[in-house]
Coordinates of C-alpha atoms in Angstrom, one line a residue:
M445 CA 8.8 -29.4 -73.1
K446 CA 11.7 -29.9 -70.6
N447 CA 10.7 -26.8 -68.7
Y448 CA 7.0 -27.9 -68.6
F449 CA 8.0 -31.3 -67.2
I450 CA 10.0 -29.7 -64.4
V451 CA 7.2 -27.4 -63.4
S452 CA 4.6 -30.3 -63.3
L453 CA 6.9 -32.5 -61.2
T454 CA 7.4 -29.6 -58.8
M455 CA 3.6 -29.1 -58.4
I456 CA 3.1 -32.9 -57.8
L457 CA 5.8 -32.8 -55.1
L458 CA 4.2 -29.8 -53.4
L459 CA 0.8 -31.5 -53.4
L460 CA 2.3 -34.6 -51.8
T461 CA 4.2 -32.6 -49.2
N462 CA 1.2 -30.6 -48.1
S463 CA -1.0 -33.7 -48.0
F464 CA 1.4 -35.9 -46.1
P465 CA 0.8 -34.2 -42.6
L466 CA -2.9 -34.4 -43.1
L467 CA -2.7 -38.1 -43.9
L468 CA -0.4 -38.7 -41.0
S469 CA -2.7 -36.7 -38.7
A470 CA -5.7 -38.6 -39.8
Q471 CA -4.0 -41.9 -39.1
N472 CA -2.9 -40.7 -35.5
T473 CA -6.3 -39.2 -34.5
Q474 CA -8.0 -41.3 -31.9
P475 CA -11.8 -41.3 -31.7
V476 CA -13.3 -39.4 -28.8
K477 CA -15.4 -41.4 -26.4
L478 CA -17.4 -40.8 -23.1
V479 CA -15.7 -41.9 -19.9
T480 CA -17.7 -42.0 -16.7
G481 CA -16.9 -42.9 -13.1
Q482 CA -17.1 -41.9 -9.4
V483 CA -14.6 -40.1 -7.1
T484 CA -14.5 -41.2 -3.5
D485 CA -12.2 -40.8 -0.5
A486 CA -10.2 -43.6 1.1
G487 CA -13.3 -44.7 3.1
G488 CA -15.5 -44.9 0.0
A489 CA -17.5 -41.7 0.7
P490 CA -18.3 -39.7 -2.5
L491 CA -16.4 -36.5 -3.0
P492 CA -18.4 -33.7 -4.7
G493 CA -16.7 -30.8 -6.5
V494 CA -13.6 -32.7 -7.5
N495 CA -11.9 -31.1 -10.5
I496 CA -11.3 -33.6 -13.4
S497 CA -9.3 -32.2 -16.3
V498 CA -7.8 -33.7 -19.5
K499 CA -4.1 -32.9 -19.2
G500 CA -2.7 -30.7 -22.0
T501 CA -6.2 -29.5 -23.1
N502 CA -8.8 -27.1 -21.8
R503 CA -11.4 -29.9 -21.5
G504 CA -12.7 -31.0 -18.0
T505 CA -15.5 -31.4 -15.6
V506 CA -16.5 -31.4 -11.9
S507 CA -17.9 -34.3 -9.9
D508 CA -21.5 -34.0 -8.8
Q509 CA -23.0 -34.4 -5.3
S510 CA -22.6 -38.2 -5.6
G511 CA -19.0 -37.9 -6.7
K512 CA -19.9 -39.0 -10.3
Y513 CA -18.6 -37.5 -13.4
Q514 CA -18.4 -37.9 -17.2
V515 CA -15.9 -36.5 -19.7
N516 CA -15.1 -36.8 -23.4
V517 CA -11.6 -38.2 -23.9
S518 CA -9.5 -40.2 -26.4
D519 CA -7.3 -43.2 -25.7
G520 CA -3.9 -42.0 -24.6
N521 CA -5.2 -38.9 -22.8
M522 CA -4.4 -38.4 -19.2
L523 CA -7.1 -37.5 -16.6
V524 CA -6.0 -35.4 -13.6
F525 CA -8.2 -35.5 -10.5
S526 CA -7.5 -32.7 -7.9
F527 CA -9.3 -31.7 -4.8
V528 CA -8.4 -29.4 -1.8
N529 CA -6.4 -31.2 1.0
Y530 CA -6.1 -34.4 -1.2
S531 CA -3.2 -35.5 -3.3
P532 CA -3.8 -35.1 -7.1
T533 CA -4.2 -38.4 -9.1
E534 CA -3.3 -38.9 -12.7
I535 CA -4.7 -41.8 -14.8
T536 CA -4.1 -42.6 -18.5
V537 CA -7.1 -43.7 -20.5
Q538 CA -6.4 -47.0 -22.3
G539 CA -9.7 -48.3 -23.6
Q540 CA -11.6 -48.0 -20.3
A541 CA -15.2 -46.7 -20.4
T542 CA -15.5 -46.4 -16.6
I543 CA -12.8 -45.1 -14.2
D544 CA -13.4 -45.0 -10.5
V545 CA -10.9 -43.1 -8.4
K546 CA -10.1 -42.9 -4.7
L547 CA -8.3 -39.8 -3.5
T548 CA -5.9 -39.9 -0.5
P549 CA -5.6 -37.0 1.9
E550 CA -2.4 -34.9 2.0
V551 CA -1.0 -36.2 5.3
N552 CA 1.5 -33.4 5.8
S553 CA -1.2 -30.7 5.6
L554 CA -3.7 -32.3 7.8
S555 CA -1.2 -33.2 10.5
D556 CA -0.1 -29.6 11.0
V557 CA -0.8 -28.3 14.5
V558 CA -2.8 -25.1 14.8
V559 CA -3.8 -23.0 17.9
V560 CA -7.5 -23.2 18.6
G561 CA -8.8 -21.2 21.6
Y562 CA -6.9 -22.2 24.7
G563 CA -5.2 -25.3 23.2
T564 CA -4.0 -26.9 20.0
Q565 CA -5.4 -29.4 17.5
K566 CA -4.5 -31.0 14.2
K567 CA -5.8 -29.4 11.1
V568 CA -7.7 -32.5 10.1
N569 CA -9.8 -32.1 13.3
V570 CA -10.6 -28.4 12.8
I571 CA -14.0 -27.8 11.3
G572 CA -14.0 -23.9 11.4
S573 CA -11.8 -21.5 9.4
V574 CA -8.3 -21.1 10.8
V575 CA -5.3 -19.6 9.0
T576 CA -1.8 -19.5 10.4
V577 CA 1.5 -17.7 9.7
G578 CA 4.8 -18.6 11.2
S579 CA 7.8 -16.7 12.6
K580 CA 9.8 -17.0 9.4
E581 CA 7.2 -15.2 7.4
L582 CA 6.7 -12.5 10.0
T583 CA 10.4 -11.6 10.3
A584 CA 10.8 -11.5 6.5
S585 CA 9.5 -7.9 6.6
P586 CA 11.6 -5.8 9.0
V587 CA 8.8 -3.6 10.2
S588 CA 8.3 -2.3 13.8
S589 CA 4.6 -3.2 14.0
I590 CA 3.4 -6.8 13.7
S591 CA 0.1 -5.6 12.2
N592 CA 2.1 -4.5 9.2
A593 CA 4.1 -7.7 9.0
I594 CA 1.0 -9.9 8.5
A595 CA -0.3 -7.8 5.6
G596 CA -0.9 -10.1 2.6
R597 CA 0.0 -13.3 4.6
L598 CA -3.3 -14.2 6.2
P599 CA -6.2 -14.9 3.9
G600 CA -9.4 -13.2 5.1
A601 CA -7.5 -10.4 7.0
V602 CA -7.7 -6.9 5.6
V603 CA -4.7 -4.8 6.8
Q604 CA -4.7 -1.0 6.2
Q605 CA -2.0 1.3 7.3
S606 CA -3.1 5.0 7.3
N607 CA -0.1 6.6 9.0
G608 CA 3.6 6.2 8.6
E609 CA 4.7 8.4 11.6
P610 CA 7.0 6.6 14.0
G611 CA 5.0 5.1 16.9
K612 CA 1.7 5.7 15.0
D613 CA 2.2 3.4 12.1
G614 CA 0.2 0.5 13.4
A615 CA -2.3 -0.9 10.8
T616 CA -6.0 -1.5 11.2
I617 CA -7.0 -5.2 10.9
L618 CA -10.4 -6.3 9.7
I619 CA -11.3 -10.0 9.5
R620 CA -13.5 -10.6 6.5
G621 CA -14.5 -6.9 6.2
M622 CA -16.7 -4.8 8.4
A623 CA -19.4 -6.5 10.4
T624 CA -20.9 -3.6 12.3
L625 CA -21.1 0.2 12.3
G626 CA -19.2 0.3 15.6
N627 CA -15.9 -1.2 16.6
N628 CA -14.7 -3.8 14.0
E629 CA -11.4 -4.7 15.6
P630 CA -10.7 -8.4 16.2
L631 CA -9.9 -9.7 19.7
V632 CA -6.2 -10.2 20.3
V633 CA -5.1 -13.1 22.5
I634 CA -1.4 -13.4 23.3
D635 CA -0.3 -16.6 25.1
G636 CA -3.9 -17.0 26.4
I637 CA -4.1 -13.4 27.7
L638 CA -7.0 -11.4 26.1
G639 CA -6.8 -7.7 25.1
R640 CA -3.1 -7.2 24.8
D641 CA -1.6 -4.8 22.2
L642 CA -0.5 -6.7 19.1
N643 CA 2.1 -4.1 18.1
S644 CA 3.8 -4.1 21.5
I645 CA 5.6 -7.4 21.1
N646 CA 8.7 -8.1 19.1
A647 CA 8.1 -10.1 15.9
N648 CA 11.2 -12.2 16.7
D649 CA 9.5 -13.5 19.8
V650 CA 6.5 -14.8 17.9
E651 CA 6.2 -18.5 17.1
S652 CA 3.0 -18.3 15.1
I653 CA -0.1 -16.1 14.5
S654 CA -3.5 -17.7 13.8
I655 CA -6.7 -16.0 12.8
L656 CA -9.9 -17.6 14.0
K657 CA -13.0 -16.9 11.9
D658 CA -16.6 -18.0 12.1
A659 CA -17.3 -20.8 14.5
S660 CA -13.7 -21.3 15.3
A661 CA -13.8 -18.1 17.4
A662 CA -16.9 -19.0 19.3
I663 CA -15.0 -20.2 22.4
Y664 CA -14.2 -16.5 23.2
G665 CA -17.9 -15.5 23.2
A666 CA -19.3 -12.1 22.2
R667 CA -15.9 -10.4 22.2
A668 CA -14.9 -12.6 19.2
A669 CA -17.7 -11.3 17.0
N670 CA -15.1 -9.7 14.7
G671 CA -12.7 -12.7 14.8
V672 CA -9.8 -13.5 16.9
I673 CA -6.0 -13.1 16.4
L674 CA -4.1 -15.7 18.4
V675 CA -0.4 -15.1 19.0
T676 CA 1.8 -17.8 20.4
T677 CA 5.3 -16.7 21.5
K678 CA 8.4 -18.8 21.5
R679 CA 9.4 -21.1 24.3
G680 CA 12.3 -23.5 25.1
K681 CA 12.2 -27.0 23.6
E682 CA 12.9 -30.2 25.5
G683 CA 16.3 -31.7 24.7
A684 CA 17.5 -28.7 22.7
A685 CA 21.1 -27.6 22.9
V686 CA 21.8 -24.1 24.2
T687 CA 21.2 -21.7 21.2
V688 CA 22.2 -18.0 21.1
N689 CA 20.7 -15.9 18.3
Y690 CA 21.4 -12.2 17.4
N691 CA 19.7 -10.2 14.8
F692 CA 20.5 -6.6 13.7
Y693 CA 18.7 -4.5 11.1
Q694 CA 19.4 -1.0 9.8
G695 CA 17.0 0.5 7.3
F696 CA 16.3 3.8 5.6
L697 CA 12.8 5.0 4.9
A698 CA 11.8 7.6 2.3
P699 CA 8.4 9.1 1.3
T700 CA 6.8 7.3 -1.7
A701 CA 6.0 10.6 -3.3
L702 CA 6.1 14.3 -2.5
P703 CA 4.4 17.1 -4.5
R704 CA 6.6 19.2 -6.7
M705 CA 6.1 22.9 -5.8
A706 CA 6.8 26.0 -7.9
D707 CA 9.9 28.0 -7.1
A708 CA 9.8 31.7 -6.5
V709 CA 10.4 32.7 -10.1
T710 CA 7.6 30.5 -11.5
Y711 CA 5.3 31.6 -8.7
A712 CA 5.9 35.3 -9.4
Q713 CA 5.5 34.9 -13.1
M714 CA 2.1 33.0 -12.6
I715 CA 0.9 35.8 -10.3
R716 CA 1.8 38.4 -12.9
E717 CA 0.1 36.4 -15.7
M718 CA -3.1 36.1 -13.6
Q719 CA -3.1 39.9 -12.8
Q720 CA -2.6 40.6 -16.6
Y721 CA -5.7 38.6 -17.4
N722 CA -7.6 40.6 -14.8
G723 CA -6.5 43.9 -16.3
V724 CA -4.2 45.0 -13.5
A725 CA -1.9 47.8 -14.4
E726 CA 1.8 47.2 -14.4
A727 CA 2.4 49.6 -11.5
N728 CA -0.1 47.9 -9.3
M729 CA 1.1 44.3 -9.9
K730 CA 2.4 42.4 -6.9
F731 CA 5.7 41.4 -8.7
S732 CA 7.6 43.5 -11.2
V733 CA 9.9 42.2 -13.9
A734 CA 12.8 43.4 -11.7
D735 CA 11.5 41.3 -8.8
I736 CA 11.5 38.2 -11.0
E737 CA 15.1 38.8 -12.0
K738 CA 16.1 39.2 -8.3
Y739 CA 14.4 35.9 -7.4
K740 CA 16.2 34.3 -10.3
S741 CA 19.7 35.6 -9.5
G742 CA 19.5 35.1 -5.7
A743 CA 21.4 38.3 -5.3
S744 CA 19.0 39.7 -2.7
P745 CA 18.3 36.9 -0.2
W746 CA 16.9 39.3 2.4
T747 CA 14.2 40.8 0.2
H748 CA 13.9 38.2 -2.6
P749 CA 14.5 34.6 -1.3
N750 CA 13.7 31.5 -3.3
T751 CA 12.6 28.9 -0.8
D752 CA 12.1 25.2 -1.4
W753 CA 9.9 24.6 1.7
L754 CA 9.6 20.8 1.3
G755 CA 13.4 20.5 0.7
T756 CA 14.0 22.7 3.8
S757 CA 11.5 20.9 6.0
F758 CA 12.0 17.3 4.9
D759 CA 15.1 15.1 5.1
K760 CA 15.8 12.7 2.2
H761 CA 15.2 9.7 4.4
S762 CA 14.6 8.6 8.0
Q763 CA 16.3 5.7 9.8
T764 CA 15.0 2.6 11.4
S765 CA 17.1 0.0 13.4
S766 CA 16.5 -3.0 15.6
H767 CA 18.6 -5.3 17.8
Y768 CA 17.5 -8.7 19.1
V769 CA 19.3 -11.4 21.1
S770 CA 17.8 -14.6 22.5
V771 CA 19.1 -17.6 24.5
N772 CA 17.0 -20.8 24.5
G773 CA 17.6 -24.5 25.4
G774 CA 16.1 -27.3 27.4
S775 CA 16.5 -30.6 29.1
K776 CA 14.1 -33.3 30.1
S777 CA 13.1 -31.3 33.2
V778 CA 13.6 -27.6 32.4
N779 CA 13.1 -25.6 29.2
Y780 CA 13.9 -21.9 28.9
Y781 CA 13.7 -19.0 26.4
I782 CA 15.1 -15.6 27.2
S783 CA 15.2 -12.6 24.8
F784 CA 15.9 -8.9 24.6
G785 CA 15.1 -6.6 21.7
T786 CA 15.2 -2.9 20.8
Q787 CA 13.5 -1.0 18.1
H788 CA 14.1 2.7 17.1
D789 CA 12.4 4.7 14.4
G790 CA 13.4 8.3 13.5
G791 CA 11.3 11.1 11.9
I792 CA 11.5 12.3 8.3
F793 CA 11.7 16.0 9.1
K794 CA 15.0 17.9 9.3
N795 CA 16.1 18.6 12.9
S796 CA 13.1 16.4 13.8
S797 CA 12.0 15.9 17.4
T798 CA 10.0 12.9 16.3
S799 CA 11.2 9.5 17.4
F800 CA 9.9 6.1 18.6
S801 CA 11.8 3.6 20.8
R802 CA 10.7 0.3 22.2
F803 CA 12.4 -2.2 24.5
N804 CA 11.2 -5.8 24.9
V805 CA 12.2 -8.4 27.5
K806 CA 10.8 -11.9 27.6
A807 CA 11.6 -14.9 29.7
A808 CA 9.7 -18.2 29.6
V809 CA 10.7 -21.1 31.8
D810 CA 8.9 -24.5 32.0
A811 CA 9.9 -26.9 34.7
K812 CA 8.5 -30.5 34.8
V813 CA 8.0 -31.4 38.4
N814 CA 6.7 -34.9 37.8
E815 CA 4.6 -36.9 35.3
Y816 CA 1.5 -35.0 36.2
L817 CA 2.7 -31.5 37.1
T818 CA 4.5 -28.9 35.1
L819 CA 5.2 -25.3 36.3
G820 CA 5.6 -22.4 33.9
L821 CA 7.0 -18.9 34.5
D822 CA 6.4 -16.1 31.9
I823 CA 7.9 -12.6 32.3
T824 CA 7.2 -10.0 29.7
G825 CA 8.5 -6.4 29.9
I826 CA 7.7 -3.7 27.4
Q827 CA 8.8 0.0 27.5
E828 CA 7.9 2.4 24.7
S829 CA 9.1 6.0 24.3
R830 CA 7.3 8.3 21.9
L831 CA 8.6 11.9 21.2
Y832 CA 6.7 14.3 19.0
P833 CA 6.8 18.1 18.4
S834 CA 4.0 20.4 19.5
V835 CA 2.5 20.4 16.0
D836 CA 1.1 17.3 14.3
A837 CA 3.1 15.8 11.4
G838 CA 0.2 16.2 9.0
F839 CA -0.1 19.9 10.0
N840 CA 3.6 20.5 9.4
L841 CA 3.4 18.9 5.9
D842 CA 0.4 21.1 5.1
G843 CA 2.3 24.1 6.3
A844 CA 5.3 23.3 4.1
I845 CA 3.0 23.0 1.1
K846 CA 1.1 26.2 1.7
S847 CA 4.1 28.4 2.5
L848 CA 5.1 30.8 -0.2
P849 CA 8.4 30.3 -2.1
T850 CA 8.9 34.0 -1.9
S851 CA 9.1 33.9 1.9
P852 CA 12.3 32.8 3.7
A853 CA 12.5 29.7 5.8
Y854 CA 15.6 31.1 7.4
Y855 CA 17.0 34.6 7.1
P856 CA 20.6 35.0 5.9
N857 CA 21.7 35.4 9.5
G858 CA 20.4 31.9 10.4
L859 CA 17.3 33.0 12.3
P860 CA 13.9 31.4 11.2
G861 CA 11.8 33.4 8.8
P862 CA 8.2 34.7 9.3
D863 CA 5.3 32.5 10.2
I864 CA 3.2 32.5 7.0
A865 CA 1.2 29.2 7.0
Y866 CA -1.3 29.4 9.9
G867 CA 1.0 31.7 11.8
Q868 CA 3.6 28.9 12.1
N869 CA 6.9 28.2 10.3
P870 CA 7.2 24.5 9.5
V871 CA 11.0 24.4 9.7
V872 CA 10.6 25.4 13.4
T873 CA 7.5 23.5 14.4
V874 CA 9.0 20.1 13.5
T875 CA 11.8 20.6 16.1
D876 CA 11.5 20.6 19.9

């Protein structure tokens, strides 16, 4: 009897414990009701497409063409109103059946100055599509070509790099894809001058890069059919103290992946296996068992070399380096910006004759003669030096892959081996 009473009491306690959260939940549950309203801007104009969500849930809706909306909520829920270029607004529902909301513009975003055509405007006044990236973002990637620096930083721009060879590593830029079967390159405008090479300038000299799309590019006429890339370089600022900047970068580049090739032993064994399948007699096989042992031991380098052509032709890494120094300042009457930069990229082959060097000089002086007249002087100097071997880099790579591991890259006396691939030895053709 005593044991039965304990068991029954335990069951009653368990039932009460399991039922208590349900009773508590039932007491705290608020009835769901329909809330309607209209979303407008500060001037009272309706805003269509505003996102209205119930915070903490997956419920929500979007305002219609008249800015009106309706959503099911409970008292205590918070409604979040969000729209592009407007500050988000949060309102807690406390018995209201109608909630009208006025959204205010994000002043910081709309007051940004962007380059449009031959001048500048505030973002709030720009109707067309304009995207801009600043100097800080460009110099975050220490690359020699600006076309590679803007990759992933400008919406609507498709940047593709098909070559990593020094001096030839500039990327192709498409604005919103391909628009024609012919030339799809956008028009490049640097400080108001059309047609200059984007990759010839130093990224440290760039103040901002803007991409004009659609109607925004119409000011440049038919040449802007594929979009426009506007580059604004740095200048001195009025009232700024004299500032001297120096940047130095040293980097190392390595291939993302290289194929793994068979060594002489594996190659000879595979040739023997193939000839066995074809019924070739032992005496007529290209490689004997004794040959394989000689390739393996390395005791006969003159007659049985074991060559790693990729390891012999390629270095583990190449080097890239840059130096940049600038002086800028200004007063009420004269502003100035002077800079000098160097860029050097080396090749990936051993004893490589491939190299690329660029020197940039820039001087910008603005003098205010009077209230109505300002004189400006811009000097830009660019010198590039490209050095390549007589054989293309892709051809040298192909030759290193197709050369046989049973052929010597160099003889034991240091002289280069025979020219097997296309009649050329890749360890020689990469040099000068």
